[in-house]
PDB file of C-alpha atoms in Angstrom:
ATOM      1  CA  MET A   1     -62.142 -26.788  36.430  1.00  0.00           C
ATOM      2  CA  CYS A   2     -58.980 -27.114  38.231  1.00  0.00           C
ATOM      3  CA  ASN A   3     -57.985 -23.606  37.437  1.00  0.00           C
ATOM      4  CA  ARG A   4     -61.313 -22.289  38.702  1.00  0.00           C
ATOM      5  CA  THR A   5     -60.710 -24.014  41.992  1.00  0.00           C
ATOM      6  CA  MET A   6     -57.294 -22.506  42.406  1.00  0.00           C
ATOM      7  CA  LEU A   7     -58.714 -18.992  41.568  1.00  0.00           C
ATOM      8  CA  ALA A   8     -61.325 -19.597  44.329  1.00  0.00           C
ATOM      9  CA  ARG A   9     -58.705 -20.558  46.805  1.00  0.00           C
ATOM     10  CA  SER A  10     -56.684 -17.417  45.908  1.00  0.00           C
ATOM     11  CA  ALA A  11     -59.773 -15.213  46.298  1.00  0.00           C
ATOM     12  CA  ARG A  12     -60.220 -16.166  49.944  1.00  0.00           C
ATOM     13  CA  ARG A  13     -56.969 -14.331  50.742  1.00  0.00           C
ATOM     14  CA  LEU A  14     -58.070 -11.135  48.853  1.00  0.00           C
ATOM     15  CA  SER A  15     -60.560  -8.411  49.540  1.00  0.00           C
ATOM     16  CA  PRO A  16     -64.034  -8.759  48.336  1.00  0.00           C
ATOM     17  CA  MET A  17     -63.597  -6.292  45.388  1.00  0.00           C
ATOM     18  CA  ALA A  18     -60.222  -7.866  44.353  1.00  0.00           C
ATOM     19  CA  ALA A  19     -61.797 -11.379  44.605  1.00  0.00           C
ATOM     20  CA  LYS A  20     -64.701 -10.350  42.446  1.00  0.00           C
ATOM     21  CA  ARG A  21     -62.315  -9.026  39.739  1.00  0.00           C
ATOM     22  CA  LEU A  22     -60.283 -12.227  39.923  1.00  0.00           C
ATOM     23  CA  LEU A  23     -63.404 -14.607  39.614  1.00  0.00           C
ATOM     24  CA  THR A  24     -65.099 -12.617  36.867  1.00  0.00           C
ATOM     25  CA  PRO A  25     -64.905 -14.370  33.414  1.00  0.00           C
ATOM     26  CA  GLU A  26     -64.682 -11.254  31.597  1.00  0.00           C
ATOM     27  CA  ALA A  27     -61.438 -10.276  33.353  1.00  0.00           C
ATOM     28  CA  GLY A  28     -59.416 -12.146  30.662  1.00  0.00           C
ATOM     29  CA  VAL A  29     -55.886 -12.931  31.267  1.00  0.00           C
ATOM     30  CA  PRO A  30     -54.733 -11.698  34.556  1.00  0.00           C
ATOM     31  CA  ASN A  31     -52.265  -8.721  34.739  1.00  0.00           C
ATOM     32  CA  LYS A  32     -52.733  -7.929  30.937  1.00  0.00           C
ATOM     33  CA  ARG A  33     -53.240  -4.311  30.474  1.00  0.00           C
ATOM     34  CA  PRO A  34     -55.849  -3.442  27.825  1.00  0.00           C
ATOM     35  CA  ALA A  35     -54.663  -1.609  24.662  1.00  0.00           C
ATOM     36  CA  THR A  36     -55.111   2.169  25.267  1.00  0.00           C
ATOM     37  CA  LEU A  37     -54.565   5.287  23.178  1.00  0.00           C
ATOM     38  CA  ALA A  38     -51.297   5.957  25.046  1.00  0.00           C
ATOM     39  CA  ASN A  39     -49.838   2.470  24.272  1.00  0.00           C
ATOM     40  CA  CYS A  40     -50.766   2.854  20.488  1.00  0.00           C
ATOM     41  CA  SER A  41     -48.932   6.229  20.270  1.00  0.00           C
ATOM     42  CA  THR A  42     -45.898   4.734  22.014  1.00  0.00           C
ATOM     43  CA  THR A  43     -45.754   1.885  19.399  1.00  0.00           C
ATOM     44  CA  LYS A  44     -46.198   4.468  16.517  1.00  0.00           C
ATOM     45  CA  MET A  45     -43.278   6.544  17.876  1.00  0.00           C
ATOM     46  CA  ALA A  46     -41.147   3.450  18.119  1.00  0.00           C
ATOM     47  CA  THR A  47     -41.689   2.595  14.544  1.00  0.00           C
ATOM     48  CA  GLU A  48     -41.327   6.169  13.263  1.00  0.00           C
ATOM     49  CA  ASN A  49     -38.239   6.975  15.461  1.00  0.00           C
ATOM     50  CA  PRO A  50     -36.100   9.453  13.551  1.00  0.00           C
ATOM     51  CA  PHE A  51     -32.757   8.000  15.009  1.00  0.00           C
ATOM     52  CA  LYS A  52     -33.505   4.709  13.379  1.00  0.00           C
ATOM     53  CA  ALA A  53     -33.171   6.378   9.897  1.00  0.00           C
ATOM     54  CA  GLU A  54     -30.014   8.147  10.914  1.00  0.00           C
ATOM     55  CA  PHE A  55     -28.444   4.888  12.187  1.00  0.00           C
ATOM     56  CA  GLU A  56     -29.440   3.096   8.883  1.00  0.00           C
ATOM     57  CA  LYS A  57     -27.736   5.859   6.961  1.00  0.00           C
ATOM     58  CA  TYR A  58     -24.578   5.474   8.987  1.00  0.00           C
ATOM     59  CA  ARG A  59     -24.734   1.691   8.554  1.00  0.00           C
ATOM     60  CA  ASP A  60     -24.884   2.155   4.753  1.00  0.00           C
ATOM     61  CA  GLN A  61     -21.951   4.533   4.716  1.00  0.00           C
ATOM     62  CA  LEU A  62     -19.773   2.098   6.800  1.00  0.00           C
ATOM     63  CA  ASN A  63     -20.636  -0.760   4.544  1.00  0.00           C
ATOM     64  CA  GLU A  64     -19.800   1.323   1.460  1.00  0.00           C
ATOM     65  CA  MET A  65     -16.498   2.318   3.107  1.00  0.00           C
ATOM     66  CA  ASN A  66     -15.617  -1.284   4.029  1.00  0.00           C
ATOM     67  CA  ASP A  67     -16.330  -2.341   0.365  1.00  0.00           C
ATOM     68  CA  LYS A  68     -14.175   0.510  -0.979  1.00  0.00           C
ATOM     69  CA  ARG A  69     -11.351  -0.477   1.301  1.00  0.00           C
ATOM     70  CA  GLU A  70     -11.490  -4.081   0.074  1.00  0.00           C
ATOM     71  CA  ARG A  71     -11.485  -3.054  -3.627  1.00  0.00           C
ATOM     72  CA  LEU A  72      -8.526  -0.817  -2.896  1.00  0.00           C
ATOM     73  CA  VAL A  73      -6.564  -3.591  -1.102  1.00  0.00           C
ATOM     74  CA  LYS A  74      -7.095  -5.842  -4.078  1.00  0.00           C
ATOM     75  CA  ALA A  75      -6.018  -3.199  -6.605  1.00  0.00           C
ATOM     76  CA  SER A  76      -3.009  -2.471  -4.459  1.00  0.00           C
ATOM     77  CA  ARG A  77      -1.992  -6.084  -4.444  1.00  0.00           C
ATOM     78  CA  ASP A  78      -2.272  -6.183  -8.204  1.00  0.00           C
ATOM     79  CA  VAL A  79      -0.116  -3.061  -8.637  1.00  0.00           C
ATOM     80  CA  THR A  80       2.516  -4.565  -6.251  1.00  0.00           C
ATOM     81  CA  GLN A  81       2.711  -7.842  -8.161  1.00  0.00           C
ATOM     82  CA  SER A  82       2.807  -6.027 -11.737  1.00  0.00           C
ATOM     83  CA  SER A  83       5.457  -3.525 -10.628  1.00  0.00           C
ATOM     84  CA  LYS A  84       7.670  -6.298  -9.242  1.00  0.00           C
ATOM     85  CA  LYS A  85       7.536  -7.896 -12.849  1.00  0.00           C
ATOM     86  CA  VAL A  86       8.720  -4.416 -14.150  1.00  0.00           C
ATOM     87  CA  ILE A  87      11.695  -4.493 -11.758  1.00  0.00           C
ATOM     88  CA  PHE A  88      12.639  -7.983 -12.785  1.00  0.00           C
ATOM     89  CA  GLN A  89      12.433  -6.956 -16.380  1.00  0.00           C
ATOM     90  CA  VAL A  90      14.836  -4.073 -15.643  1.00  0.00           C
ATOM     91  CA  HIS A  91      17.368  -6.456 -14.100  1.00  0.00           C
ATOM     92  CA  ARG A  92      17.711  -8.321 -17.343  1.00  0.00           C
ATOM     93  CA  VAL A  93      19.509  -5.350 -18.861  1.00  0.00           C
ATOM     94  CA  GLY A  94      22.939  -6.071 -20.197  1.00  0.00           C
ATOM     95  CA  LYS A  95      25.619  -4.800 -22.563  1.00  0.00           C
ATOM     96  CA  HIS A  96      23.892  -5.991 -25.697  1.00  0.00           C
ATOM     97  CA  ASN A  97      20.262  -5.837 -24.952  1.00  0.00           C
ATOM     98  CA  GLN A  98      19.815  -2.543 -22.944  1.00  0.00           C
ATOM     99  CA  GLN A  99      17.503  -0.752 -25.352  1.00  0.00           C
ATOM    100  CA  THR A 100      15.296  -3.736 -26.003  1.00  0.00           C
ATOM    101  CA  VAL A 101      14.864  -4.586 -22.338  1.00  0.00           C
ATOM    102  CA  LEU A 102      14.145  -0.942 -21.355  1.00  0.00           C
ATOM    103  CA  ASN A 103      11.566  -0.577 -24.036  1.00  0.00           C
ATOM    104  CA  GLN A 104       9.799  -3.703 -22.783  1.00  0.00           C
ATOM    105  CA  ALA A 105       9.960  -2.375 -19.265  1.00  0.00           C
ATOM    106  CA  GLU A 106       8.493   1.032 -20.513  1.00  0.00           C
ATOM    107  CA  LYS A 107       5.549  -0.812 -21.998  1.00  0.00           C
ATOM    108  CA  ASP A 108       5.074  -2.820 -18.789  1.00  0.00           C
ATOM    109  CA  ILE A 109       4.983   0.093 -16.555  1.00  0.00           C
ATOM    110  CA  GLU A 110       2.454   1.793 -18.853  1.00  0.00           C
ATOM    111  CA  GLY A 111       0.355  -1.319 -18.516  1.00  0.00           C
ATOM    112  CA  VAL A 112       0.497  -1.173 -14.785  1.00  0.00           C
ATOM    113  CA  THR A 113      -0.660   2.361 -14.930  1.00  0.00           C
ATOM    114  CA  THR A 114      -3.585   1.985 -17.164  1.00  0.00           C
ATOM    115  CA  GLN A 115      -4.836  -1.391 -15.832  1.00  0.00           C
ATOM    116  CA  HIS A 116      -4.203  -1.246 -12.124  1.00  0.00           C
ATOM    117  CA  VAL A 117      -3.355   2.189 -10.817  1.00  0.00           C
ATOM    118  CA  SER A 118      -6.382   3.463 -12.750  1.00  0.00           C
ATOM    119  CA  ARG A 119      -8.629   1.297 -10.515  1.00  0.00           C
ATOM    120  CA  ILE A 120      -7.262   3.168  -7.495  1.00  0.00           C
ATOM    121  CA  ALA A 121      -7.716   6.441  -9.202  1.00  0.00           C
ATOM    122  CA  LYS A 122     -11.378   5.510  -9.943  1.00  0.00           C
ATOM    123  CA  GLU A 123     -11.991   4.702  -6.326  1.00  0.00           C
ATOM    124  CA  LEU A 124     -10.632   7.860  -4.917  1.00  0.00           C
ATOM    125  CA  GLN A 125     -11.378  10.514  -7.642  1.00  0.00           C
ATOM    126  CA  GLY A 126     -13.204  13.491  -6.409  1.00  0.00           C
ATOM    127  CA  ASN A 127     -12.913  12.646  -2.614  1.00  0.00           C
ATOM    128  CA  ASP A 128      -9.613  13.721  -0.984  1.00  0.00           C
ATOM    129  CA  ASN A 129     -10.968  12.576   2.386  1.00  0.00           C
ATOM    130  CA  ASP A 130     -11.120   9.071   1.301  1.00  0.00           C
ATOM    131  CA  ALA A 131      -7.691   9.237  -0.220  1.00  0.00           C
ATOM    132  CA  TRP A 132      -6.248  10.029   3.298  1.00  0.00           C
ATOM    133  CA  LYS A 133      -8.692   7.891   5.293  1.00  0.00           C
ATOM    134  CA  LEU A 134      -8.038   4.863   3.181  1.00  0.00           C
ATOM    135  CA  ARG A 135      -4.279   5.415   2.577  1.00  0.00           C
ATOM    136  CA  ARG A 136      -3.187   2.353   4.376  1.00  0.00           C
ATOM    137  CA  ALA A 137      -5.153   0.208   1.968  1.00  0.00           C
ATOM    138  CA  TYR A 138      -3.360   1.182  -1.210  1.00  0.00           C
ATOM    139  CA  SER A 139      -0.110   2.623   0.054  1.00  0.00           C
ATOM    140  CA  PRO A 140       1.979  -0.597  -0.310  1.00  0.00           C
ATOM    141  CA  GLY A 141       0.973  -0.785  -3.990  1.00  0.00           C
ATOM    142  CA  MET A 142       1.848   2.819  -4.648  1.00  0.00           C
ATOM    143  CA  GLN A 143       5.315   2.459  -2.962  1.00  0.00           C
ATOM    144  CA  GLU A 144       6.045  -0.535  -5.140  1.00  0.00           C
ATOM    145  CA  TYR A 145       4.910   1.494  -8.238  1.00  0.00           C
ATOM    146  CA  VAL A 146       7.285   4.365  -7.328  1.00  0.00           C
ATOM    147  CA  GLU A 147      10.113   1.883  -6.956  1.00  0.00           C
ATOM    148  CA  ALA A 148       9.541   0.361 -10.414  1.00  0.00           C
ATOM    149  CA  ALA A 149       9.090   3.756 -12.068  1.00  0.00           C
ATOM    150  CA  THR A 150      12.155   5.245 -10.592  1.00  0.00           C
ATOM    151  CA  VAL A 151      14.441   2.288 -11.248  1.00  0.00           C
ATOM    152  CA  LEU A 152      13.397   2.253 -14.776  1.00  0.00           C
ATOM    153  CA  GLU A 153      13.948   6.032 -15.096  1.00  0.00           C
ATOM    154  CA  PHE A 154      17.406   5.696 -13.724  1.00  0.00           C
ATOM    155  CA  CYS A 155      18.436   3.047 -16.151  1.00  0.00           C
ATOM    156  CA  LYS A 156      17.133   5.250 -18.943  1.00  0.00           C
ATOM    157  CA  SER A 157      18.566   8.575 -17.977  1.00  0.00           C
ATOM    158  CA  GLY A 158      20.692   8.224 -14.819  1.00  0.00           C
ATOM    159  CA  LYS A 159      18.379  10.610 -12.946  1.00  0.00           C
ATOM    160  CA  LEU A 160      15.828  10.384 -10.220  1.00  0.00           C
ATOM    161  CA  LEU A 161      12.140  10.578 -11.334  1.00  0.00           C
ATOM    162  CA  THR A 162      10.611  13.388  -9.288  1.00  0.00           C
ATOM    163  CA  LEU A 163       7.196  13.338  -7.583  1.00  0.00           C
ATOM    164  CA  ALA A 164       5.868  15.987  -9.796  1.00  0.00           C
ATOM    165  CA  ASP A 165       6.757  14.076 -13.064  1.00  0.00           C
ATOM    166  CA  LEU A 166       5.281  10.966 -11.597  1.00  0.00           C
ATOM    167  CA  ASN A 167       2.077  12.591 -10.676  1.00  0.00           C
ATOM    168  CA  ASN A 168       1.825  14.074 -14.168  1.00  0.00           C
ATOM    169  CA  ARG A 169       1.686  10.606 -15.557  1.00  0.00           C
ATOM    170  CA  LEU A 170      -1.320   9.895 -13.420  1.00  0.00           C
ATOM    171  CA  THR A 171      -3.421  12.912 -14.427  1.00  0.00           C
ATOM    172  CA  LYS A 172      -4.905  11.132 -17.341  1.00  0.00           C
ATOM    173  CA  LEU A 173      -6.417   8.431 -15.176  1.00  0.00           C
ATOM    174  CA  SER A 174      -9.043  10.812 -13.506  1.00  0.00           C
ATOM    175  CA  ASP A 175     -11.984  12.561 -14.782  1.00  0.00           C
ATOM    176  CA  PRO A 176     -10.984  16.150 -15.644  1.00  0.00           C
ATOM    177  CA  SER A 177     -13.810  17.480 -13.704  1.00  0.00           C
ATOM    178  CA  THR A 178     -12.535  15.996 -10.445  1.00  0.00           C
ATOM    179  CA  SER A 179      -9.206  16.296  -8.561  1.00  0.00           C
ATOM    180  CA  PRO A 180      -6.718  13.759 -10.029  1.00  0.00           C
ATOM    181  CA  LEU A 181      -5.011  10.928  -8.184  1.00  0.00           C
ATOM    182  CA  LYS A 182      -1.723  12.032  -6.622  1.00  0.00           C
ATOM    183  CA  ILE A 183       0.938  10.021  -4.967  1.00  0.00           C
ATOM    184  CA  ASN A 184       1.596  11.688  -1.537  1.00  0.00           C
ATOM    185  CA  LEU A 185       5.023  12.588  -0.434  1.00  0.00           C
ATOM    186  CA  SER A 186       5.267   9.836   2.209  1.00  0.00           C
ATOM    187  CA  ASP A 187       4.533   7.111  -0.339  1.00  0.00           C
ATOM    188  CA  TYR A 188       6.975   8.518  -2.648  1.00  0.00           C
ATOM    189  CA  LEU A 189       9.909   8.761  -0.226  1.00  0.00           C
ATOM    190  CA  LEU A 190       9.126   5.294   1.084  1.00  0.00           C
ATOM    191  CA  GLY A 191       9.370   4.041  -2.403  1.00  0.00           C
ATOM    192  CA  ILE A 192      12.543   5.827  -2.871  1.00  0.00           C
ATOM    193  CA  GLY A 193      13.853   4.050   0.274  1.00  0.00           C
ATOM    194  CA  ASP A 194      13.179   0.671  -1.531  1.00  0.00           C
ATOM    195  CA  LEU A 195      14.826   1.969  -4.757  1.00  0.00           C
ATOM    196  CA  THR A 196      18.291   1.716  -3.309  1.00  0.00           C
ATOM    197  CA  GLY A 197      17.914  -2.157  -2.727  1.00  0.00           C
ATOM    198  CA  GLU A 198      17.355  -2.567  -6.555  1.00  0.00           C
ATOM    199  CA  LEU A 199      20.192  -0.250  -7.484  1.00  0.00           C
ATOM    200  CA  MET A 200      22.552  -2.299  -5.243  1.00  0.00           C
ATOM    201  CA  ARG A 201      21.551  -5.477  -7.176  1.00  0.00           C
ATOM    202  CA  LEU A 202      21.989  -3.572 -10.378  1.00  0.00           C
ATOM    203  CA  ALA A 203      25.441  -2.382  -9.350  1.00  0.00           C
ATOM    204  CA  ILE A 204      26.660  -5.740  -8.368  1.00  0.00           C
ATOM    205  CA  SER A 205      25.535  -7.250 -11.723  1.00  0.00           C
ATOM    206  CA  GLN A 206      27.285  -4.418 -13.588  1.00  0.00           C
ATOM    207  CA  VAL A 207      30.482  -5.108 -11.765  1.00  0.00           C
ATOM    208  CA  ALA A 208      30.176  -8.822 -12.739  1.00  0.00           C
ATOM    209  CA  ASP A 209      29.794  -7.758 -16.384  1.00  0.00           C
ATOM    210  CA  GLY A 210      32.839  -5.478 -16.086  1.00  0.00           C
ATOM    211  CA  GLU A 211      30.894  -2.293 -16.292  1.00  0.00           C
ATOM    212  CA  VAL A 212      32.820  -0.725 -13.399  1.00  0.00           C
ATOM    213  CA  GLU A 213      32.196   2.896 -14.299  1.00  0.00           C
ATOM    214  CA  VAL A 214      28.323   2.104 -14.319  1.00  0.00           C
ATOM    215  CA  ALA A 215      28.666   0.658 -10.834  1.00  0.00           C
ATOM    216  CA  ASN A 216      30.635   3.800  -9.636  1.00  0.00           C
ATOM    217  CA  THR A 217      27.847   6.019 -11.006  1.00  0.00           C
ATOM    218  CA  ILE A 218      25.285   3.987  -9.145  1.00  0.00           C
ATOM    219  CA  CYS A 219      27.412   4.098  -5.984  1.00  0.00           C
ATOM    220  CA  ASN A 220      27.622   7.921  -6.124  1.00  0.00           C
ATOM    221  CA  PHE A 221      23.965   8.317  -6.803  1.00  0.00           C
ATOM    222  CA  VAL A 222      22.963   6.062  -3.811  1.00  0.00           C
ATOM    223  CA  ARG A 223      25.418   7.825  -1.568  1.00  0.00           C
ATOM    224  CA  GLU A 224      23.919  11.260  -2.372  1.00  0.00           C
ATOM    225  CA  LEU A 225      20.414   9.778  -2.062  1.00  0.00           C
ATOM    226  CA  TYR A 226      21.233   8.472   1.379  1.00  0.00           C
ATOM    227  CA  LYS A 227      22.730  11.749   2.519  1.00  0.00           C
ATOM    228  CA  ASP A 228      19.605  13.806   1.551  1.00  0.00           C
ATOM    229  CA  LEU A 229      17.053  11.287   2.896  1.00  0.00           C
ATOM    230  CA  SER A 230      18.958  11.307   6.268  1.00  0.00           C
ATOM    231  CA  LEU A 231      17.751  14.762   6.708  1.00  0.00           C
ATOM    232  CA  VAL A 232      14.153  14.060   5.893  1.00  0.00           C
ATOM    233  CA  ALA A 233      13.487  10.848   7.652  1.00  0.00           C
ATOM    234  CA  PRO A 234      13.411  12.016  11.206  1.00  0.00           C
ATOM    235  CA  ILE A 235      10.674  14.555  10.416  1.00  0.00           C
ATOM    236  CA  MET A 236       8.391  12.306   8.249  1.00  0.00           C
ATOM    237  CA  ASP A 237       4.923  11.262   9.565  1.00  0.00           C
ATOM    238  CA  ASP A 238       5.966   7.668   8.874  1.00  0.00           C
ATOM    239  CA  SER A 239       9.356   8.115  10.535  1.00  0.00           C
ATOM    240  CA  TYR A 240       9.446   4.671  12.099  1.00  0.00           C
ATOM    241  CA  GLU A 241       8.959   2.892   8.866  1.00  0.00           C
ATOM    242  CA  MET A 242      11.236   5.274   7.054  1.00  0.00           C
ATOM    243  CA  ASN A 243      13.982   4.788   9.645  1.00  0.00           C
ATOM    244  CA  LYS A 244      13.917   0.956   8.976  1.00  0.00           C
ATOM    245  CA  LYS A 245      14.242   1.683   5.229  1.00  0.00           C
ATOM    246  CA  MET A 246      17.210   3.944   6.026  1.00  0.00           C
ATOM    247  CA  GLU A 247      18.986   1.214   7.824  1.00  0.00           C
ATOM    248  CA  THR A 248      18.479  -1.137   4.753  1.00  0.00           C
ATOM    249  CA  MET A 249      19.606   1.722   2.477  1.00  0.00           C
ATOM    250  CA  LEU A 250      22.815   2.011   4.431  1.00  0.00           C
ATOM    251  CA  GLN A 251      23.581  -1.702   4.148  1.00  0.00           C
ATOM    252  CA  SER A 252      22.936  -1.524   0.344  1.00  0.00           C
ATOM    253  CA  LEU A 253      25.354   1.473   0.044  1.00  0.00           C
ATOM    254  CA  VAL A 254      27.930  -0.405   2.087  1.00  0.00           C
ATOM    255  CA  LYS A 255      27.716  -3.430  -0.316  1.00  0.00           C
ATOM    256  CA  ILE A 256      27.916  -1.187  -3.378  1.00  0.00           C
ATOM    257  CA  GLU A 257      31.086   0.611  -1.980  1.00  0.00           C
ATOM    258  CA  ASN A 258      32.768  -2.653  -1.009  1.00  0.00           C
ATOM    259  CA  ALA A 259      32.214  -4.072  -4.530  1.00  0.00           C
ATOM    260  CA  CYS A 260      33.610  -0.840  -6.185  1.00  0.00           C
ATOM    261  CA  TYR A 261      36.457  -0.628  -3.773  1.00  0.00           C
ATOM    262  CA  ALA A 262      37.394  -4.317  -4.406  1.00  0.00           C
ATOM    263  CA  VAL A 263      37.408  -3.768  -8.271  1.00  0.00           C
ATOM    264  CA  ARG A 264      39.507  -0.540  -7.730  1.00  0.00           C
ATOM    265  CA  ILE A 265      42.070  -2.021  -5.409  1.00  0.00           C
ATOM    266  CA  ARG A 266      42.426  -5.605  -6.837  1.00  0.00           C
ATOM    267  CA  GLY A 267      42.064  -4.413 -10.499  1.00  0.00           C
ATOM    268  CA  SER A 268      45.709  -4.215 -10.963  1.00  0.00           C
ATOM    269  CA  GLU A 269      45.978  -7.989 -10.432  1.00  0.00           C
ATOM    270  CA  TYR A 270      44.203  -8.525 -13.735  1.00  0.00           C
ATOM    271  CA  ILE A 271      45.150  -7.639 -17.363  1.00  0.00           C
ATOM    272  CA  THR A 272      42.790  -7.674 -20.424  1.00  0.00           C
ATOM    273  CA  ASP A 273      43.954  -9.243 -23.767  1.00  0.00           C
ATOM    274  CA  ALA A 274      42.816  -8.129 -27.280  1.00  0.00           C
ATOM    275  CA  GLU A 275      39.549 -10.096 -27.075  1.00  0.00           C
ATOM    276  CA  GLY A 276      38.524  -8.493 -23.705  1.00  0.00           C
ATOM    277  CA  GLU A 277      39.299 -11.399 -21.695  1.00  0.00           C
ATOM    278  CA  GLN A 278      40.743 -10.778 -18.201  1.00  0.00           C
ATOM    279  CA  TYR A 279      43.555 -12.911 -16.591  1.00  0.00           C
ATOM    280  CA  ARG A 280      45.348 -12.614 -13.307  1.00  0.00           C
ATOM    281  CA  TYR A 281      48.573 -10.603 -13.855  1.00  0.00           C
ATOM    282  CA  THR A 282      50.713 -13.030 -11.926  1.00  0.00           C
ATOM    283  CA  LEU A 283      49.668 -15.874 -13.988  1.00  0.00           C
ATOM    284  CA  ALA A 284      50.335 -14.056 -17.240  1.00  0.00           C
ATOM    285  CA  LEU A 285      53.813 -13.205 -15.957  1.00  0.00           C
ATOM    286  CA  ASP A 286      54.386 -16.927 -15.147  1.00  0.00           C
ATOM    287  CA  GLU A 287      53.275 -17.837 -18.695  1.00  0.00           C
ATOM    288  CA  GLU A 288      55.659 -15.388 -20.236  1.00  0.00           C
ATOM    289  CA  GLY A 289      58.553 -16.566 -18.050  1.00  0.00           C
TER     290      GLY A 289
END
């Protein structure tokens, strides 16, 4: 009743035709447009918009890419942890257990390849675009894997494991019908940059064990490696990261050289008895006098 009164008051201010439409009960809700054929067709076009299907496809692709990136990050983390264990195993090498330690390290690196690197190969096989697009997700693990494989090969043969030989080991991880997983050149060189730090620790331990010639061999190897990488580092894609590794490599080389020079220069102060024990030469003269 109140609403009817208000409509009547409003109708006084309108024209007769407008007032009649306002006061007619069949008018329904004011300002509501009746459903027409044009409105129905607009609704149908909105529900069948082809752009919606395209964007849903893009959404699915992005979700799949993000899931693959997460799986690669987890696999790379496992590769890194397992590769570090191989490096720790190599550092246990000594005069009397060299073959045993290296054989165990060989089994460990094979386990890293088949259990963890194979997961990266499975995610990337048959799609070279994803291998480059998602490189940052698995690059740290591959660098650590290169470091472990090369330090093991150096302890076995005294040589540097090449990129071609390393990729040949990974061929068996992929389906023969697809392109195999390959470590790219940047990850290989960055892994080699970390190799010198492990060789420095190995050289110092060899000096402590009296294996001076082995330390000298390592020193010469690291020196040649640094000289060659100095020519490559400025033109690499990851030149900033490689330059930082080159600074660390130079510090490692200086430590190895100082250790070898100290043994060479001060070695005359020591004598070795029949049982292989070393004594300071001056103390030995005092005892004889």
